[in-house]
Amino acid sequence: MTAIPSQPYTPFAPWARRAARRRSGLPQARSPRSVVGSAGGPGGPRRGSGGGAGARDLLTLVAAVPVLALLTLPAAFTGGGTRRWFGGRAENQRAEAQAAKDAAAAAFYELDTAQRDLRISIETISAVDDSPDARRAVSGFEALGRRIDEASHRYIEAVDAHDLDRDDLESSAASRARAELTAAKDELGRVKEELDRFAAGLGPLLGKAETQLARLAPAVERARQALLAATGALDSVRGSGLEADDLAARLAALAPELTKLNQGAGQHGVPGTLERADRVVREAEAVRAEAERLPERAAEIDRRLVSLRTRAQALTTRSEQVEPVLSELRRRFSAACWQDLQNVPDQAARDVRQAEGKLVEARAARDEQRWPDATALLSTVRALLNATDEAVSAAGDRLQRLNAVQKDPQQEIERTRFAIRDAQRLAMAGRATPDPRHARPLDDSVARLERAIATLEGRHPDYWHFLTETEAVRANVARVVNRIREDRGAGAS
């Protein structure tokens, strides 16, 4: 029996084919000889027959199978990549490095979030407070920011330095990555602790700032409402026929302040905005109140114009009666009793004429709705008429008092002596001897009264000098009484 010659694609050793099949997972094939025998019958193939050609094709197919199995072998172990299915030391190091990377990323995120929150607090404090403590807080936050930047830079460098997704990552590189990432995470944690301690110390400053911020919105809203109310009151007054130009000008001056309020505290600061809002409220409420009082004010000016004009006319009539009074004083009393009243008629006439001129100006100011000018002019008229009234009344009062003392001077004397005796009893109350500070002025008052009484002697006594002296004595005694009471009140306390 002749042996079948080897084919070009037939493996040289049957064990190689079996090993390749085992590695590739293909079913084990029988030896080529057995296959040929089964294909060509018990006696084997005949040379030159069709069965021999089929055997050669079959051997060629079987010989190609181990080669394909070898080509697909790495993919069978890695699932399409180059990593091993069941890992090893490099894979464990890779997993640990990845865990360290995730932990560092979490620490970085926590630190970044805390820094953002703290920055909001610092901005709140700096916007409200300009005290030394607030400035120290801002500088402390800036220093912490530099520490945070350093720790973050270290973390980012560690992440960028190691590619944990590389297929050929060695265990030493993975171990080094894990160590650097862990160190970066620990540094981030330490800075986070410093940040937390710093934030805890900002409690009082932040509370104060938040309190002012809580006042901000209501204060601005109150300012807007005050301006709105003032505008409404002014419109109502103008609708009644009053111009109120001065109030309109004051209200218009508040427009730039409202613009700044609308721009917000971010541009002008919280303290400045609160102060501006309070000022706008005060000025707007003042404008509103004056606008609401303006109709009543106009009516009051009209009443005063009528009243002062009537009073001026009455004083003109009364001033004409001063001359007869002076004539009687000259006839009955000495010159010292009436000489200071000589100019009353002329002065009264001048004052009344001046008052009437001011009344004309006040009426013009009222018609032009210059309310401050009208009010000032009316005050001047009132002062002039008061002075005239006092001067005119002084002549009549002088005559009345001189008549009374001429008829019975003893009544004025007893009145003054009673005041002196009452003060002396008070000075001696609870004391064996009076205090010289009190006794001396009282003794002087007694002597002064006696001298005044002596002036009544003679043919033409100076009754007016007597009256002014007794009034001065009573005034001096009243001062001593007040001093005694003050001294005793201080000693009791």
Coordinates of C-alpha atoms in Angstrom, one line a residue:
M1 CA 0.0 0.0 0.0
T2 CA 1.5 3.3 -1.0
A3 CA 1.6 6.2 1.6
I4 CA -0.2 9.4 0.8
P5 CA 2.4 12.1 0.1
S6 CA 2.3 15.3 2.4
Q7 CA 0.3 18.3 1.0
P8 CA 1.6 21.8 1.0
Y9 CA -0.8 23.1 3.7
T10 CA -0.8 20.1 5.9
P11 CA 0.8 20.6 9.4
F12 CA 4.0 18.6 10.0
A13 CA 2.9 17.2 13.3
P14 CA -0.6 16.0 14.3
W15 CA -0.1 17.3 17.9
A16 CA 0.2 20.8 16.7
R17 CA -3.2 20.6 15.1
R18 CA -4.7 19.3 18.2
A19 CA -3.2 22.0 20.4
A20 CA -4.3 24.7 18.0
R21 CA -7.8 23.3 18.1
R22 CA -7.9 23.2 21.9
R23 CA -6.7 26.8 22.1
S24 CA -9.2 28.0 19.5
G25 CA -12.1 26.0 21.0
L26 CA -12.8 24.2 17.8
P27 CA -13.9 20.5 17.9
Q28 CA -11.1 18.0 17.8
A29 CA -10.5 16.5 14.3
R30 CA -9.3 13.0 13.5
S31 CA -6.0 12.6 11.8
P32 CA -5.9 13.1 8.1
R33 CA -5.2 9.5 7.5
S34 CA -8.4 8.4 9.3
V35 CA -10.4 11.0 7.4
V36 CA -9.1 9.8 4.1
G37 CA -9.8 6.2 5.0
S38 CA -13.3 7.0 5.9
A39 CA -13.8 8.9 2.7
G40 CA -12.3 6.4 0.4
G41 CA -13.5 3.2 2.0
P42 CA -11.6 0.5 4.0
G43 CA -9.0 0.1 1.4
G44 CA -8.1 3.8 1.2
P45 CA -8.3 5.9 -2.0
R46 CA -7.1 4.8 -5.3
R47 CA -4.4 6.8 -7.0
G48 CA -5.9 9.2 -9.7
S49 CA -9.5 8.8 -8.5
G50 CA -11.9 11.5 -7.6
G51 CA -11.8 10.5 -4.0
G52 CA -8.1 11.5 -3.8
A53 CA -8.9 15.0 -4.9
G54 CA -11.7 15.3 -2.3
A55 CA -9.3 14.1 0.4
R56 CA -6.7 16.7 -0.6
D57 CA -9.3 19.5 -0.3
L58 CA -10.4 18.2 3.1
L59 CA -6.8 18.2 4.3
T60 CA -6.3 21.7 3.1
L61 CA -9.3 22.9 5.1
V62 CA -8.2 21.1 8.2
A63 CA -4.7 22.5 7.8
A64 CA -6.0 26.1 7.6
V65 CA -8.1 25.8 10.9
P66 CA -5.1 26.0 13.3
V67 CA -3.8 29.2 11.6
L68 CA -7.1 31.0 12.0
A69 CA -7.3 29.8 15.6
L70 CA -3.9 31.4 16.3
L71 CA -5.0 34.7 14.7
T72 CA -8.1 34.9 16.9
L73 CA -6.5 33.7 20.1
P74 CA -5.6 37.2 21.7
A75 CA -9.1 38.4 21.1
A76 CA -10.5 35.4 22.8
F77 CA -8.6 36.3 26.0
T78 CA -9.3 40.1 26.0
G79 CA -12.8 40.3 24.7
G80 CA -11.8 42.6 21.8
G81 CA -9.1 44.6 23.6
T82 CA -5.7 43.7 25.0
R83 CA -6.4 43.4 28.7
R84 CA -6.5 40.1 30.4
W85 CA -9.9 38.7 31.5
F86 CA -8.9 37.8 35.1
G87 CA -6.5 40.8 35.7
G88 CA -3.5 40.7 37.8
R89 CA -1.3 43.0 39.9
A90 CA -1.4 45.8 37.2
E91 CA -5.2 45.7 37.1
N92 CA -5.5 45.9 40.9
Q93 CA -3.1 48.9 40.9
R94 CA -5.2 50.5 38.2
A95 CA -8.4 50.1 40.2
E96 CA -6.8 51.5 43.3
A97 CA -5.5 54.5 41.3
Q98 CA -8.9 55.1 39.8
A99 CA -10.5 55.0 43.3
A100 CA -7.9 57.6 44.5
K101 CA -8.7 59.7 41.5
D102 CA -12.4 59.6 42.2
A103 CA -11.8 60.5 45.9
A104 CA -9.6 63.4 44.9
A105 CA -12.2 64.6 42.4
A106 CA -14.9 64.5 45.2
A107 CA -12.6 66.5 47.5
F108 CA -11.9 69.0 44.8
Y109 CA -15.6 69.5 44.2
E110 CA -16.4 69.9 47.9
L111 CA -13.6 72.5 48.2
D112 CA -14.8 74.4 45.2
T113 CA -18.4 74.5 46.4
A114 CA -17.3 75.7 49.9
Q115 CA -15.2 78.4 48.3
R116 CA -18.1 79.6 46.2
D117 CA -20.4 79.7 49.2
L118 CA -17.8 81.6 51.3
R119 CA -17.1 84.1 48.4
I120 CA -20.8 85.0 48.5
S121 CA -20.6 85.6 52.3
I122 CA -17.4 87.7 51.9
E123 CA -19.1 89.8 49.1
T124 CA -22.1 90.3 51.4
I125 CA -19.9 91.5 54.2
S126 CA -17.7 93.8 52.1
A127 CA -20.8 95.3 50.5
V128 CA -22.3 96.2 53.9
D129 CA -19.4 96.6 56.3
D130 CA -16.2 98.7 55.9
S131 CA -14.9 98.2 59.5
P132 CA -11.4 96.9 60.2
D133 CA -12.8 93.5 61.1
A134 CA -14.5 93.3 57.7
R135 CA -11.3 94.3 55.9
R136 CA -9.4 91.6 57.8
A137 CA -12.0 89.1 56.7
V138 CA -11.6 90.0 53.1
S139 CA -7.8 89.8 53.3
G140 CA -8.0 86.4 55.1
F141 CA -10.3 85.1 52.3
E142 CA -7.8 86.2 49.7
A143 CA -5.0 84.4 51.5
L144 CA -7.2 81.3 51.7
G145 CA -7.8 81.7 47.9
R146 CA -4.1 81.4 47.3
R147 CA -3.9 78.2 49.4
I148 CA -6.9 76.8 47.4
D149 CA -5.2 77.6 44.1
E150 CA -2.1 75.8 45.2
A151 CA -3.9 72.7 46.3
S152 CA -6.1 72.7 43.2
H153 CA -3.1 73.1 40.9
R154 CA -1.5 70.1 42.6
Y155 CA -4.6 68.1 42.1
I156 CA -4.9 69.1 38.4
E157 CA -1.2 68.2 37.8
A158 CA -1.7 64.8 39.3
V159 CA -4.7 64.1 37.1
D160 CA -3.0 65.3 34.0
A161 CA 0.2 63.4 34.7
H162 CA -1.4 59.9 34.7
D163 CA -3.6 58.3 32.0
L164 CA -5.3 55.5 33.9
D165 CA -7.2 54.3 30.8
R166 CA -4.0 53.3 28.9
D167 CA -4.0 49.6 27.9
D168 CA -0.3 49.2 28.6
L169 CA -0.4 50.8 32.1
E170 CA 2.2 49.3 34.3
S171 CA 1.7 48.5 37.9
S172 CA 4.4 50.9 39.0
A173 CA 2.8 53.8 37.1
A174 CA -0.6 53.0 38.6
S175 CA 1.0 52.9 42.1
R176 CA 2.7 56.2 41.6
A177 CA -0.6 57.7 40.3
R178 CA -2.5 56.4 43.3
A179 CA 0.1 57.9 45.7
E180 CA 0.1 61.4 44.0
L181 CA -3.7 61.5 43.8
T182 CA -4.1 60.5 47.4
A183 CA -1.7 63.2 48.5
A184 CA -3.6 65.8 46.4
K185 CA -6.8 64.6 48.0
D186 CA -5.4 64.9 51.5
E187 CA -4.1 68.5 50.7
L188 CA -7.5 69.4 49.4
G189 CA -9.1 68.1 52.6
R190 CA -6.7 70.1 54.8
V191 CA -7.5 73.3 52.9
K192 CA -11.2 72.5 53.2
E193 CA -10.9 72.3 57.0
E194 CA -9.1 75.7 57.0
L195 CA -11.9 77.1 54.9
D196 CA -14.6 75.7 57.3
R197 CA -12.8 77.2 60.3
F198 CA -12.6 80.6 58.6
A199 CA -16.2 80.5 57.6
A200 CA -17.3 79.7 61.2
G201 CA -15.5 82.8 62.4
L202 CA -17.4 85.0 60.1
G203 CA -20.7 84.5 62.0
P204 CA -21.0 87.9 63.7
L205 CA -20.0 89.9 60.6
L206 CA -22.2 87.9 58.3
G207 CA -25.2 88.2 60.7
K208 CA -24.8 92.0 60.8
A209 CA -24.4 92.2 57.1
E210 CA -27.5 90.0 56.5
T211 CA -29.5 92.1 58.9
Q212 CA -28.7 95.2 56.9
L213 CA -29.4 93.4 53.6
A214 CA -32.8 92.4 55.1
R215 CA -33.5 96.1 55.6
L216 CA -32.4 97.0 52.1
A217 CA -35.4 95.9 50.0
P218 CA -38.0 97.3 52.5
A219 CA -36.1 100.6 52.7
V220 CA -36.0 101.0 48.9
E221 CA -39.6 100.1 48.6
R222 CA -40.6 102.7 51.3
A223 CA -38.6 105.3 49.4
R224 CA -40.5 104.5 46.2
Q225 CA -43.9 104.6 48.0
A226 CA -43.0 107.9 49.7
L227 CA -42.2 109.4 46.3
L228 CA -45.4 108.1 44.8
A229 CA -47.4 109.5 47.7
A230 CA -45.7 112.9 47.4
T231 CA -46.4 113.0 43.6
G232 CA -50.0 112.1 44.2
A233 CA -50.4 114.8 46.8
L234 CA -48.8 117.4 44.6
D235 CA -51.0 116.5 41.7
S236 CA -54.1 116.9 43.9
V237 CA -53.0 120.3 45.0
R238 CA -52.3 121.5 41.5
G239 CA -55.7 120.2 40.5
S240 CA -57.3 122.6 43.1
G241 CA -55.6 125.6 41.4
L242 CA -52.5 126.0 43.5
E243 CA -49.2 125.9 41.6
A244 CA -46.8 124.7 44.4
D245 CA -43.8 125.3 42.2
D246 CA -41.4 125.1 45.1
L247 CA -42.7 121.7 46.1
A248 CA -42.5 120.5 42.5
A249 CA -38.9 121.6 42.4
R250 CA -38.1 119.8 45.6
L251 CA -39.7 116.7 44.3
A252 CA -37.9 116.9 41.0
A253 CA -34.6 117.1 42.9
L254 CA -35.3 113.6 44.2
A255 CA -35.4 112.0 40.8
P256 CA -31.6 111.4 40.6
E257 CA -31.8 109.8 44.1
L258 CA -34.5 107.4 42.8
T259 CA -32.3 106.5 39.8
K260 CA -29.5 105.6 42.2
L261 CA -31.9 103.5 44.3
N262 CA -33.0 101.6 41.2
Q263 CA -29.3 101.0 40.2
G264 CA -29.1 98.9 43.4
A265 CA -26.7 98.4 46.2
G266 CA -24.2 96.5 44.0
Q267 CA -23.2 99.8 42.5
H268 CA -23.6 102.2 45.4
G269 CA -23.1 99.9 48.4
V270 CA -25.6 98.8 51.0
P271 CA -24.8 101.5 53.6
G272 CA -25.0 104.2 51.0
T273 CA -28.3 102.8 49.6
L274 CA -29.9 102.6 53.0
E275 CA -28.9 106.1 53.9
R276 CA -30.1 107.4 50.5
A277 CA -33.4 105.5 50.9
D278 CA -34.0 107.1 54.4
R279 CA -33.2 110.5 53.0
V280 CA -35.6 110.1 50.1
V281 CA -38.3 109.0 52.5
R282 CA -37.8 112.0 54.8
E283 CA -37.8 114.5 52.0
A284 CA -40.6 112.9 50.1
E285 CA -42.8 112.8 53.2
A286 CA -42.0 116.4 53.9
V287 CA -43.1 117.4 50.4
R288 CA -46.2 115.3 50.7
A289 CA -47.1 116.8 54.1
E290 CA -46.6 120.4 52.9
A291 CA -48.6 119.6 49.8
E292 CA -51.5 118.3 51.9
R293 CA -51.3 121.3 54.2
L294 CA -51.0 123.8 51.3
P295 CA -54.7 124.5 50.9
E296 CA -55.0 125.1 54.6
R297 CA -51.9 127.2 54.6
A298 CA -53.3 129.4 51.8
A299 CA -56.5 129.8 53.8
E300 CA -54.5 130.7 56.9
I301 CA -52.5 133.3 55.0
D302 CA -55.8 134.8 53.8
R303 CA -57.2 134.9 57.4
R304 CA -54.0 136.5 58.7
L305 CA -54.0 139.1 55.9
V306 CA -57.5 140.2 56.9
S307 CA -56.8 140.0 60.7
L308 CA -53.6 142.1 60.5
R309 CA -55.1 144.7 58.3
T310 CA -58.0 145.1 60.8
R311 CA -55.5 145.3 63.6
A312 CA -53.4 147.9 61.8
Q313 CA -56.5 150.0 61.3
A314 CA -57.4 149.7 65.0
L315 CA -53.9 150.7 66.1
T316 CA -54.1 153.7 63.8
T317 CA -57.2 154.8 65.8
R318 CA -55.6 154.0 69.2
S319 CA -52.3 155.8 68.3
E320 CA -54.4 159.0 67.8
Q321 CA -55.4 158.7 71.5
V322 CA -51.9 158.7 72.8
E323 CA -51.5 162.5 72.5
P324 CA -54.4 163.3 74.9
V325 CA -52.9 160.8 77.4
L326 CA -49.5 162.5 77.2
S327 CA -51.1 165.9 77.6
E328 CA -52.6 164.8 80.9
L329 CA -49.3 163.3 82.1
R330 CA -47.6 166.5 81.4
R331 CA -50.2 168.5 83.2
R332 CA -50.3 166.3 86.4
F333 CA -46.9 164.7 86.8
S334 CA -43.2 165.7 86.7
A335 CA -41.3 165.4 83.4
A336 CA -39.5 162.2 84.6
C337 CA -42.9 160.4 84.6
W338 CA -43.7 160.9 80.9
Q339 CA -40.6 162.1 79.1
D340 CA -39.7 158.6 77.7
L341 CA -43.2 158.5 76.1
Q342 CA -42.8 161.7 74.0
N343 CA -42.1 159.8 70.7
V344 CA -44.9 157.2 71.0
P345 CA -47.4 159.0 68.7
D346 CA -44.9 159.5 65.9
Q347 CA -43.3 156.1 66.2
A348 CA -46.7 154.4 66.3
A349 CA -47.8 156.2 63.1
R350 CA -44.5 155.2 61.3
D351 CA -44.9 151.5 62.4
V352 CA -48.5 151.3 61.3
R353 CA -47.6 152.8 57.8
Q354 CA -44.8 150.3 57.5
A355 CA -47.0 147.4 58.5
E356 CA -49.6 148.5 55.9
G357 CA -46.9 148.5 53.2
K358 CA -45.8 145.0 54.2
L359 CA -49.4 143.8 54.1
V360 CA -49.6 145.0 50.4
E361 CA -46.4 143.0 49.6
A362 CA -47.7 139.9 51.5
R363 CA -51.0 140.1 49.5
A364 CA -48.9 140.1 46.2
A365 CA -46.8 137.2 47.4
R366 CA -49.9 135.2 48.3
D367 CA -51.5 135.9 44.8
E368 CA -48.3 134.7 43.2
Q369 CA -48.3 131.7 45.5
R370 CA -44.9 132.5 46.9
W371 CA -45.9 131.0 50.3
P372 CA -42.6 131.4 52.1
D373 CA -42.4 135.1 51.1
A374 CA -46.0 135.7 52.2
T375 CA -45.4 134.0 55.5
A376 CA -42.3 136.0 56.2
L377 CA -43.9 139.3 55.3
L378 CA -46.9 138.6 57.6
S379 CA -44.5 137.8 60.4
T380 CA -42.8 141.2 59.9
V381 CA -46.2 142.9 60.0
R382 CA -47.1 141.2 63.2
A383 CA -43.9 142.3 64.9
L384 CA -44.4 145.9 63.8
L385 CA -48.0 145.9 65.1
N386 CA -47.0 144.2 68.4
A387 CA -44.3 146.9 69.0
T388 CA -46.9 149.6 68.2
D389 CA -49.5 148.1 70.4
E390 CA -47.0 148.0 73.3
A391 CA -46.0 151.6 72.8
V392 CA -49.6 152.8 72.6
S393 CA -50.6 150.7 75.6
A394 CA -47.6 152.0 77.6
A395 CA -49.0 155.5 77.7
G396 CA -52.4 154.5 79.0
D397 CA -50.8 152.0 81.5
R398 CA -48.4 154.7 82.7
L399 CA -51.3 157.1 83.4
Q400 CA -53.3 154.4 85.2
R401 CA -50.5 153.3 87.5
L402 CA -49.4 156.9 88.3
N403 CA -53.0 157.7 89.2
A404 CA -53.1 154.7 91.6
V405 CA -49.8 155.4 93.4
Q406 CA -50.6 159.1 93.6
K407 CA -53.9 158.3 95.3
D408 CA -52.5 155.6 97.7
P409 CA -48.7 154.9 97.7
Q410 CA -49.0 152.8 100.8
Q411 CA -50.5 149.9 98.9
E412 CA -47.3 149.6 96.8
I413 CA -45.1 150.0 99.9
E414 CA -46.9 147.2 101.8
R415 CA -46.8 144.9 98.8
T416 CA -43.0 145.3 98.6
R417 CA -42.5 144.9 102.4
F418 CA -44.5 141.7 102.4
A419 CA -42.3 140.2 99.8
I420 CA -39.2 141.1 101.8
R421 CA -40.6 139.7 105.1
D422 CA -41.6 136.4 103.4
A423 CA -38.1 136.0 102.0
Q424 CA -36.6 136.7 105.5
R425 CA -38.7 134.0 107.1
L426 CA -37.6 131.5 104.5
A427 CA -34.0 132.4 105.1
M428 CA -34.3 131.8 108.9
A429 CA -36.3 128.6 108.6
G430 CA -34.3 125.9 110.5
R431 CA -31.4 128.2 111.3
A432 CA -30.3 130.2 114.3
T433 CA -28.6 132.8 112.0
P434 CA -29.3 133.5 108.4
D435 CA -26.8 132.6 105.7
P436 CA -24.8 135.8 104.8
R437 CA -25.3 135.0 101.1
H438 CA -29.1 135.4 101.6
A439 CA -29.2 138.0 104.4
R440 CA -27.1 140.6 102.7
P441 CA -29.2 141.1 99.6
L442 CA -32.4 141.1 101.6
D443 CA -31.0 143.9 103.9
D444 CA -30.0 145.8 100.8
S445 CA -33.6 145.5 99.5
V446 CA -34.9 146.9 102.7
A447 CA -32.6 149.9 102.4
R448 CA -33.5 150.4 98.8
L449 CA -37.2 150.4 99.6
E450 CA -36.7 153.1 102.3
R451 CA -34.9 155.3 99.8
A452 CA -37.7 154.9 97.3
I453 CA -40.3 155.9 99.9
A454 CA -38.2 159.0 100.6
T455 CA -38.6 160.2 97.0
L456 CA -42.3 160.6 97.6
E457 CA -41.7 163.7 99.8
G458 CA -41.9 167.1 98.2
R459 CA -44.3 169.1 96.1
H460 CA -43.8 167.1 92.8
P461 CA -42.7 163.6 93.7
D462 CA -41.3 161.3 91.0
Y463 CA -44.0 158.6 91.2
W464 CA -42.6 156.7 88.2
H465 CA -39.2 156.4 89.9
F466 CA -40.9 155.1 93.0
L467 CA -42.8 152.5 91.0
T468 CA -39.7 151.3 89.1
E469 CA -37.7 151.0 92.4
T470 CA -40.4 148.9 94.1
E471 CA -40.6 146.6 91.1
A472 CA -36.8 146.3 91.2
V473 CA -36.8 145.5 94.9
R474 CA -39.4 142.8 94.5
A475 CA -37.5 141.2 91.6
N476 CA -34.3 141.2 93.7
V477 CA -36.1 139.5 96.6
A478 CA -37.6 136.8 94.2
R479 CA -34.0 136.0 93.1
V480 CA -32.9 135.5 96.7
V481 CA -35.9 133.2 97.4
N482 CA -35.0 131.0 94.3
R483 CA -31.4 130.8 95.5
I484 CA -32.4 129.7 99.0
R485 CA -34.6 126.9 97.6
E486 CA -31.9 125.7 95.2
D487 CA -29.3 125.6 97.9
R488 CA -31.6 123.6 100.2
G489 CA -32.7 121.3 97.4
A490 CA -29.0 120.5 96.6
G491 CA -28.3 119.8 100.3
A492 CA -31.2 117.4 100.6
S493 CA -30.1 115.4 97.6

